[in-house]
Amino acid sequence: MKRFTSVHDLLNGYGLSQAITDALAYAESPWKDECLGKRKTVGLLFMNPSLRTRMSTQKAASLLGAETIVLNAGSDSWTLETRDGVIMNGSTTEHIKEAAAVMGAYCDILGLRTFAGLTDRTYDYQETVLEKFIQHSGVPVISLESATRHPLQSFADLVTIEQHKTTQRPKVVLSWAPHPKALPQAVANSFTEWMKHADVELVVTHPEGYDLDPSFVEGVHVTNDQDAALKGAHFVYAKNWSAVEPYGQILSQDTSWTVSTKKMALTDNAKFMHCLPVRRNMIVTDEVIDSTNSIVIPQAANRVVSAQTVLAYMLKGLA
Ligand code: AN0
Ligand code: CP
């Protein structure tokens, strides 16, 4: 596998059910491929903050016997320019073209985190920065959350649902929830894209105006009635995102959308999920996230197995 930027990279290769099987095997026996990455180096470049992605991907590489080098652009490396053709007389010091090529010379596999800028929808939705990085790095690249997707997160989410489901085809509800800052649509887009290919009944719910990009929700059951969506749910996945139109704007911070005990009572004893980091008592009440139905910690723990599976596929491709 040469790139992992969306579910399609698995669908076109190993396939989703094989990937779930392999991820569950790593969850069971984390060290089973401890020599696969021997003498290989994984470089991770973060243009935005991270706790889980950074630690879980490093941990995953270590379980496969690979070395990792982590760089935070702008703090422990140079500030990067991503636009072509600009006169670099401002705050950026190095172009992503050279940075990617140099990292590719040092590393066998690279990961990049580059969030949506939320000012130019076309620039973000064309995945301009990620594609440039792939083009110039010369090695396999993993998205560590790009402008429109967070595939390692969605893969971990799918594995978590597999582990916790009690019916063959669970009802999974992705619900918008309020947040004080404008956040990307990446997690919601990506979760929707992966769930479309999973054996689940997916419902997406959000207030009016928060419609996701049509390319992600085409064919998906979407409703503005959160209570109706939650009825009979087996999994509630909460997430905030900013509007797609007008792009990157906050239209509402309506706390009636916060996932509370009253909301969870509408479900079929649903498990609560969130990718984290989460704003308590905005997205979800303390009572719900601290309840036994909350699976946010095992969900975050599964970030190791999703990263390990993807790294293993790439390492096998290098051999
Ligand atoms: C980011 C987002 O919503 O895309 C990262 C989530 C994994 N969240 C925040 O910036 C709070
Ligand atoms: N869920 C997730 O990607 O967390 P981080 O932003 O901390 O990596």
Tab-separated table of C-alpha atoms and ligand atoms in Angstrom:
chain	number	residue	atom	x	y	z
A	1	MET	CA	0.000	0.000	0.000
A	2	LYS	CA	1.517	3.306	-1.170
A	3	ARG	CA	-0.896	5.712	0.493
A	4	PHE	CA	-3.479	5.672	3.244
A	5	THR	CA	-5.612	8.770	2.932
A	6	SER	CA	-9.163	7.379	2.891
A	7	VAL	CA	-11.138	4.145	3.150
A	8	HIS	CA	-10.702	3.740	-0.609
A	9	ASP	CA	-7.024	2.890	-0.156
A	10	LEU	CA	-8.107	-0.201	1.819
A	11	LEU	CA	-11.082	-1.015	-0.410
A	12	ASN	CA	-8.770	-1.002	-3.449
A	13	GLY	CA	-6.228	-3.229	-1.712
A	14	TYR	CA	-6.564	-5.564	1.241
A	15	GLY	CA	-10.313	-4.901	1.676
A	16	LEU	CA	-12.198	-3.732	4.723
A	17	SER	CA	-13.074	-7.079	6.298
A	18	GLN	CA	-9.462	-8.294	5.980
A	19	ALA	CA	-8.283	-5.025	7.564
A	20	ILE	CA	-10.697	-5.482	10.496
A	21	THR	CA	-9.498	-9.088	10.950
A	22	ASP	CA	-5.862	-7.953	10.911
A	23	ALA	CA	-6.525	-5.083	13.334
A	24	LEU	CA	-8.327	-7.404	15.764
A	25	ALA	CA	-5.366	-9.811	15.544
A	26	TYR	CA	-2.982	-6.968	16.525
A	27	ALA	CA	-5.309	-6.054	19.420
A	28	GLU	CA	-5.007	-9.686	20.572
A	29	SER	CA	-1.255	-10.137	19.964
A	30	PRO	CA	0.450	-6.709	19.699
A	31	TRP	CA	3.989	-8.122	19.225
A	32	LYS	CA	3.214	-10.776	16.616
A	33	ASP	CA	5.038	-8.889	13.835
A	34	GLU	CA	7.756	-7.319	15.943
A	35	CYS	CA	10.439	-7.757	13.248
A	36	LEU	CA	8.418	-6.494	10.253
A	37	GLY	CA	9.751	-2.944	10.599
A	38	LYS	CA	13.332	-3.817	11.480
A	39	ARG	CA	15.764	-1.178	10.092
A	40	LYS	CA	12.846	0.904	8.821
A	41	THR	CA	12.124	4.505	9.806
A	42	VAL	CA	8.712	6.152	10.055
A	43	GLY	CA	8.675	9.969	9.990
A	44	LEU	CA	5.684	11.887	11.344
A	45	LEU	CA	5.168	15.553	10.506
A	46	PHE	CA	2.564	17.475	12.487
A	47	MET	CA	1.360	20.832	11.241
A	48	ASN	CA	-1.272	20.831	14.035
A	49	PRO	CA	-1.377	19.598	17.652
A	50	SER	CA	-1.960	15.957	18.588
A	51	LEU	CA	-1.963	13.626	21.566
A	52	ARG	CA	-3.482	10.347	20.336
A	53	THR	CA	-2.301	10.309	16.731
A	54	ARG	CA	1.234	11.140	17.712
A	55	MET	CA	1.536	8.628	20.555
A	56	SER	CA	-0.459	5.777	18.997
A	57	THR	CA	1.392	5.902	15.673
A	58	GLN	CA	4.754	5.921	17.463
A	59	LYS	CA	3.596	3.033	19.632
A	60	ALA	CA	2.352	1.121	16.564
A	61	ALA	CA	5.691	1.566	14.778
A	62	SER	CA	7.541	0.410	17.874
A	63	LEU	CA	5.382	-2.749	18.100
A	64	LEU	CA	6.486	-3.540	14.524
A	65	GLY	CA	10.152	-2.926	15.347
A	66	ALA	CA	10.424	0.342	13.343
A	67	GLU	CA	12.047	3.583	14.445
A	68	THR	CA	10.088	6.843	14.445
A	69	ILE	CA	11.123	10.461	14.037
A	70	VAL	CA	8.488	13.045	14.965
A	71	LEU	CA	8.532	16.697	13.954
A	72	ASN	CA	6.146	19.508	14.840
A	73	ALA	CA	6.258	22.015	11.990
A	74	GLY	CA	6.834	25.533	13.213
A	75	SER	CA	7.978	24.661	16.734
A	76	ASP	CA	10.689	22.003	16.453
A	77	SER	CA	11.158	22.396	12.681
A	78	TRP	CA	10.703	25.338	10.262
A	79	THR	CA	7.419	27.031	9.476
A	80	LEU	CA	6.240	25.531	6.165
A	81	GLU	CA	4.871	27.239	3.060
A	82	THR	CA	2.231	25.155	1.272
A	83	ARG	CA	1.148	27.420	-1.594
A	84	ASP	CA	2.980	27.306	-4.909
A	85	GLY	CA	4.475	30.313	-6.604
A	86	VAL	CA	4.457	32.654	-3.612
A	87	ILE	CA	7.295	35.044	-2.802
A	88	MET	CA	8.419	33.714	0.557
A	89	ASN	CA	9.067	37.063	2.197
A	90	GLY	CA	6.619	36.463	5.075
A	91	SER	CA	6.611	34.161	8.109
A	92	THR	CA	7.159	30.799	6.339
A	93	THR	CA	10.755	29.588	6.119
A	94	GLU	CA	10.719	26.395	4.036
A	95	HIS	CA	8.475	25.086	1.265
A	96	ILE	CA	6.665	21.784	1.783
A	97	LYS	CA	8.227	20.587	-1.519
A	98	GLU	CA	11.742	20.506	-0.035
A	99	ALA	CA	10.568	19.459	3.429
A	100	ALA	CA	8.681	16.421	2.026
A	101	ALA	CA	11.538	15.393	-0.262
A	102	VAL	CA	14.114	15.635	2.537
A	103	MET	CA	11.958	13.671	4.969
A	104	GLY	CA	11.446	11.068	2.234
A	105	ALA	CA	15.226	10.768	1.919
A	106	TYR	CA	15.520	9.959	5.642
A	107	CYS	CA	12.398	7.823	6.115
A	108	ASP	CA	10.778	4.728	4.553
A	109	ILE	CA	7.214	5.791	5.416
A	110	LEU	CA	5.880	9.254	6.234
A	111	GLY	CA	2.789	10.519	8.062
A	112	LEU	CA	1.365	14.020	7.758
A	113	ARG	CA	-1.176	15.906	9.849
A	114	THR	CA	-2.542	18.939	8.026
A	115	PHE	CA	-5.908	20.295	9.193
A	116	ALA	CA	-8.314	22.228	7.021
A	117	GLY	CA	-7.554	25.946	6.993
A	118	LEU	CA	-11.348	26.545	6.910
A	119	THR	CA	-11.009	29.674	4.760
A	120	ASP	CA	-10.863	28.274	1.201
A	121	ARG	CA	-13.197	25.329	0.650
A	122	THR	CA	-11.765	24.406	-2.757
A	123	TYR	CA	-8.170	24.452	-1.495
A	124	ASP	CA	-9.133	22.278	1.488
A	125	TYR	CA	-11.408	19.848	-0.390
A	126	GLN	CA	-8.817	19.285	-3.108
A	127	GLU	CA	-6.465	18.109	-0.321
A	128	THR	CA	-3.858	20.467	-1.734
A	129	VAL	CA	-1.305	20.138	1.067
A	130	LEU	CA	-1.560	16.353	1.520
A	131	GLU	CA	-1.339	15.712	-2.232
A	132	LYS	CA	1.688	17.987	-2.528
A	133	PHE	CA	3.376	16.156	0.323
A	134	ILE	CA	2.658	12.763	-1.316
A	135	GLN	CA	3.921	14.009	-4.662
A	136	HIS	CA	7.245	15.271	-3.312
A	137	SER	CA	8.031	12.757	-0.559
A	138	GLY	CA	8.721	9.752	-2.826
A	139	VAL	CA	7.696	7.243	-0.118
A	140	PRO	CA	4.378	5.793	1.135
A	141	VAL	CA	2.338	8.380	3.057
A	142	ILE	CA	-0.243	8.006	5.827
A	143	SER	CA	-2.762	10.746	6.573
A	144	LEU	CA	-2.696	11.649	10.260
A	145	GLU	CA	-5.812	13.819	9.608
A	146	SER	CA	-5.986	15.894	6.500
A	147	ALA	CA	-8.318	18.700	5.448
A	148	THR	CA	-11.275	16.411	4.694
A	149	ARG	CA	-10.605	13.061	6.383
A	150	HIS	CA	-9.142	11.289	9.429
A	151	PRO	CA	-8.821	7.700	8.208
A	152	LEU	CA	-6.758	6.231	11.081
A	153	GLN	CA	-9.461	7.512	13.442
A	154	SER	CA	-12.313	6.082	11.362
A	155	PHE	CA	-10.548	2.727	11.077
A	156	ALA	CA	-10.150	2.635	14.886
A	157	ASP	CA	-13.830	3.623	15.215
A	158	LEU	CA	-14.889	0.740	13.002
A	159	VAL	CA	-12.756	-1.745	14.968
A	160	THR	CA	-14.293	-0.398	18.204
A	161	ILE	CA	-17.828	-0.894	16.874
A	162	GLU	CA	-16.904	-4.465	15.824
A	163	GLN	CA	-15.623	-5.185	19.347
A	164	HIS	CA	-18.606	-3.684	21.183
A	165	LYS	CA	-21.595	-4.503	18.989
A	166	THR	CA	-24.270	-6.832	20.365
A	167	THR	CA	-26.351	-7.088	17.187
A	168	GLN	CA	-25.192	-8.099	13.725
A	169	ARG	CA	-26.134	-4.768	12.120
A	170	PRO	CA	-26.089	-2.039	14.782
A	171	LYS	CA	-27.721	1.375	14.393
A	172	VAL	CA	-24.931	3.964	14.464
A	173	VAL	CA	-25.800	7.647	14.887
A	174	LEU	CA	-23.329	10.411	14.103
A	175	SER	CA	-24.574	13.497	15.925
A	176	TRP	CA	-23.332	17.069	15.635
A	177	ALA	CA	-22.789	18.640	19.079
A	178	PRO	CA	-21.922	22.209	20.110
A	179	HIS	CA	-18.375	23.588	20.431
A	180	PRO	CA	-17.043	27.130	20.911
A	181	LYS	CA	-14.402	26.979	18.124
A	182	ALA	CA	-14.730	26.347	14.385
A	183	LEU	CA	-13.641	22.742	13.796
A	184	PRO	CA	-12.954	20.892	10.531
A	185	GLN	CA	-15.454	18.482	8.981
A	186	ALA	CA	-12.741	15.819	8.596
A	187	VAL	CA	-13.727	13.444	11.409
A	188	ALA	CA	-17.419	13.541	10.483
A	189	ASN	CA	-16.739	13.154	6.738
A	190	SER	CA	-14.390	10.274	7.314
A	191	PHE	CA	-16.600	8.455	9.826
A	192	THR	CA	-19.513	8.716	7.379
A	193	GLU	CA	-17.374	7.441	4.501
A	194	TRP	CA	-16.189	4.396	6.473
A	195	MET	CA	-19.629	3.586	7.923
A	196	LYS	CA	-21.135	3.566	4.418
A	197	HIS	CA	-18.913	0.553	3.717
A	198	ALA	CA	-19.571	-1.172	7.058
A	199	ASP	CA	-22.416	-3.496	8.030
A	200	VAL	CA	-24.301	-0.850	10.056
A	201	GLU	CA	-27.452	1.271	9.808
A	202	LEU	CA	-26.019	4.800	9.687
A	203	VAL	CA	-27.956	7.954	10.570
A	204	VAL	CA	-26.352	11.414	10.558
A	205	THR	CA	-28.050	14.191	12.536
A	206	HIS	CA	-27.225	17.882	12.794
A	207	PRO	CA	-28.997	21.254	13.137
A	208	GLU	CA	-30.137	22.995	9.968
A	209	GLY	CA	-27.220	24.537	8.081
A	210	TYR	CA	-24.622	21.969	9.152
A	211	ASP	CA	-25.003	19.719	6.084
A	212	LEU	CA	-21.793	17.871	5.287
A	213	ASP	CA	-20.285	18.028	1.811
A	214	PRO	CA	-22.611	16.132	-0.584
A	215	SER	CA	-19.771	13.838	-1.703
A	216	PHE	CA	-19.718	12.319	1.799
A	217	VAL	CA	-23.430	12.123	2.644
A	218	GLU	CA	-24.797	11.023	-0.724
A	219	GLY	CA	-27.127	8.097	-0.070
A	220	VAL	CA	-26.913	8.524	3.719
A	221	HIS	CA	-29.961	8.970	5.979
A	222	VAL	CA	-29.610	12.537	7.329
A	223	THR	CA	-32.066	14.272	9.660
A	224	ASN	CA	-32.265	17.550	11.623
A	225	ASP	CA	-34.299	15.747	14.312
A	226	GLN	CA	-31.706	14.519	16.826
A	227	ASP	CA	-34.270	12.818	19.087
A	228	ALA	CA	-35.730	10.820	16.191
A	229	ALA	CA	-32.220	9.833	15.058
A	230	LEU	CA	-31.261	8.604	18.534
A	231	LYS	CA	-34.284	6.296	18.893
A	232	GLY	CA	-33.074	2.695	19.034
A	233	ALA	CA	-29.414	3.623	18.449
A	234	HIS	CA	-26.705	1.147	19.519
A	235	PHE	CA	-23.823	3.610	19.104
A	236	VAL	CA	-23.889	7.399	19.475
A	237	TYR	CA	-20.873	9.106	17.910
A	238	ALA	CA	-20.773	12.788	18.877
A	239	LYS	CA	-18.672	15.335	16.989
A	240	ASN	CA	-18.709	19.027	16.272
A	241	TRP	CA	-17.982	20.435	12.851
A	242	SER	CA	-18.225	23.896	11.339
A	243	ALA	CA	-20.534	24.683	8.442
A	244	VAL	CA	-19.570	23.729	4.898
A	245	GLU	CA	-21.638	26.678	3.608
A	246	PRO	CA	-20.702	29.401	4.570
A	247	TYR	CA	-17.393	27.563	4.795
A	248	GLY	CA	-15.809	27.188	8.238
A	249	GLN	CA	-18.433	29.242	10.090
A	250	ILE	CA	-20.091	28.560	13.456
A	251	LEU	CA	-23.845	28.883	12.948
A	252	SER	CA	-24.986	27.676	16.357
A	253	GLN	CA	-23.743	26.586	19.754
A	254	ASP	CA	-27.142	25.190	20.673
A	255	THR	CA	-26.604	23.220	23.883
A	256	SER	CA	-29.861	21.342	23.387
A	257	TRP	CA	-27.678	19.190	21.067
A	258	THR	CA	-25.253	18.247	23.891
A	259	VAL	CA	-25.342	14.472	24.423
A	260	SER	CA	-26.970	14.105	27.855
A	261	THR	CA	-28.449	11.265	29.907
A	262	LYS	CA	-31.890	12.333	28.657
A	263	LYS	CA	-30.701	11.990	25.048
A	264	MET	CA	-29.036	8.636	25.724
A	265	ALA	CA	-32.323	7.399	27.278
A	266	LEU	CA	-33.838	7.560	23.765
A	267	THR	CA	-31.370	4.949	22.515
A	268	ASP	CA	-31.220	1.172	22.857
A	269	ASN	CA	-28.675	1.365	25.699
A	270	ALA	CA	-26.205	2.871	23.219
A	271	LYS	CA	-22.466	3.091	23.677
A	272	PHE	CA	-21.093	6.643	23.569
A	273	MET	CA	-18.176	7.397	21.225
A	274	HIS	CA	-16.033	10.469	20.474
A	275	CYS	CA	-12.634	10.727	18.790
A	276	LEU	CA	-11.252	13.020	21.577
A	277	PRO	CA	-10.141	15.615	22.533
A	278	VAL	CA	-13.642	16.403	23.845
A	279	ARG	CA	-15.079	19.493	25.529
A	280	ARG	CA	-17.009	18.186	28.536
A	281	ASN	CA	-20.483	19.648	29.094
A	282	MET	CA	-20.448	21.115	25.573
A	283	ILE	CA	-20.272	17.999	23.388
A	284	VAL	CA	-21.265	15.515	26.113
A	285	THR	CA	-22.219	15.777	29.780
A	286	ASP	CA	-19.902	14.469	32.507
A	287	GLU	CA	-22.589	11.959	33.408
A	288	VAL	CA	-22.577	10.349	29.940
A	289	ILE	CA	-18.830	10.357	29.301
A	290	ASP	CA	-18.172	8.993	32.805
A	291	SER	CA	-20.871	6.301	32.488
A	292	THR	CA	-20.180	2.628	31.819
A	293	ASN	CA	-21.706	3.088	28.347
A	294	SER	CA	-18.881	5.417	27.342
A	295	ILE	CA	-16.242	3.625	25.248
A	296	VAL	CA	-14.071	6.637	24.417
A	297	ILE	CA	-10.983	5.160	26.090
A	298	PRO	CA	-11.050	1.740	24.339
A	299	GLN	CA	-11.831	3.704	21.151
A	300	ALA	CA	-8.675	5.806	21.615
A	301	ALA	CA	-6.714	2.668	22.515
A	302	ASN	CA	-7.707	1.212	19.143
A	303	ARG	CA	-5.761	3.991	17.439
A	304	VAL	CA	-2.723	1.795	18.044
A	305	VAL	CA	-4.184	-1.182	16.158
A	306	SER	CA	-5.437	0.879	13.228
A	307	ALA	CA	-2.022	2.517	12.831
A	308	GLN	CA	-0.262	-0.835	13.286
A	309	THR	CA	-2.371	-2.480	10.568
A	310	VAL	CA	-1.748	0.337	8.085
A	311	LEU	CA	1.983	0.483	8.864
A	312	ALA	CA	2.211	-3.302	8.477
A	313	TYR	CA	0.555	-3.160	5.035
A	314	MET	CA	3.015	-0.463	3.968
A	315	LEU	CA	6.013	-2.302	5.380
A	316	LYS	CA	4.962	-5.475	3.534
A	317	GLY	CA	4.852	-3.380	0.362
A	318	LEU	CA	8.444	-2.216	0.938
A	319	ALA	CA	9.839	-5.710	1.493
B	1	AN0	C1	-9.741	18.295	15.650
B	1	AN0	C2	-10.877	18.168	14.646
B	1	AN0	O1	-12.040	18.357	15.010
B	1	AN0	O2	-10.614	17.860	13.473
B	1	AN0	C3	-9.014	16.990	15.821
B	1	AN0	C4	-9.844	15.813	16.220
B	1	AN0	C5	-9.109	14.544	16.215
B	1	AN0	N1	-10.252	18.700	16.940
B	1	AN0	C6	-9.956	19.850	17.509
B	1	AN0	O3	-9.266	20.664	16.931
B	1	AN0	C7	-10.476	20.111	18.896
B	2	CP	N1	-8.408	11.707	17.910
B	2	CP	C1	-7.240	12.292	17.585
B	2	CP	O1	-6.789	12.265	16.444
B	2	CP	O2	-6.604	12.886	18.629
B	2	CP	P1	-5.319	13.809	18.531
B	2	CP	O3	-5.746	15.070	17.829
B	2	CP	O4	-4.937	14.047	19.968
B	2	CP	O5	-4.255	13.100	17.771
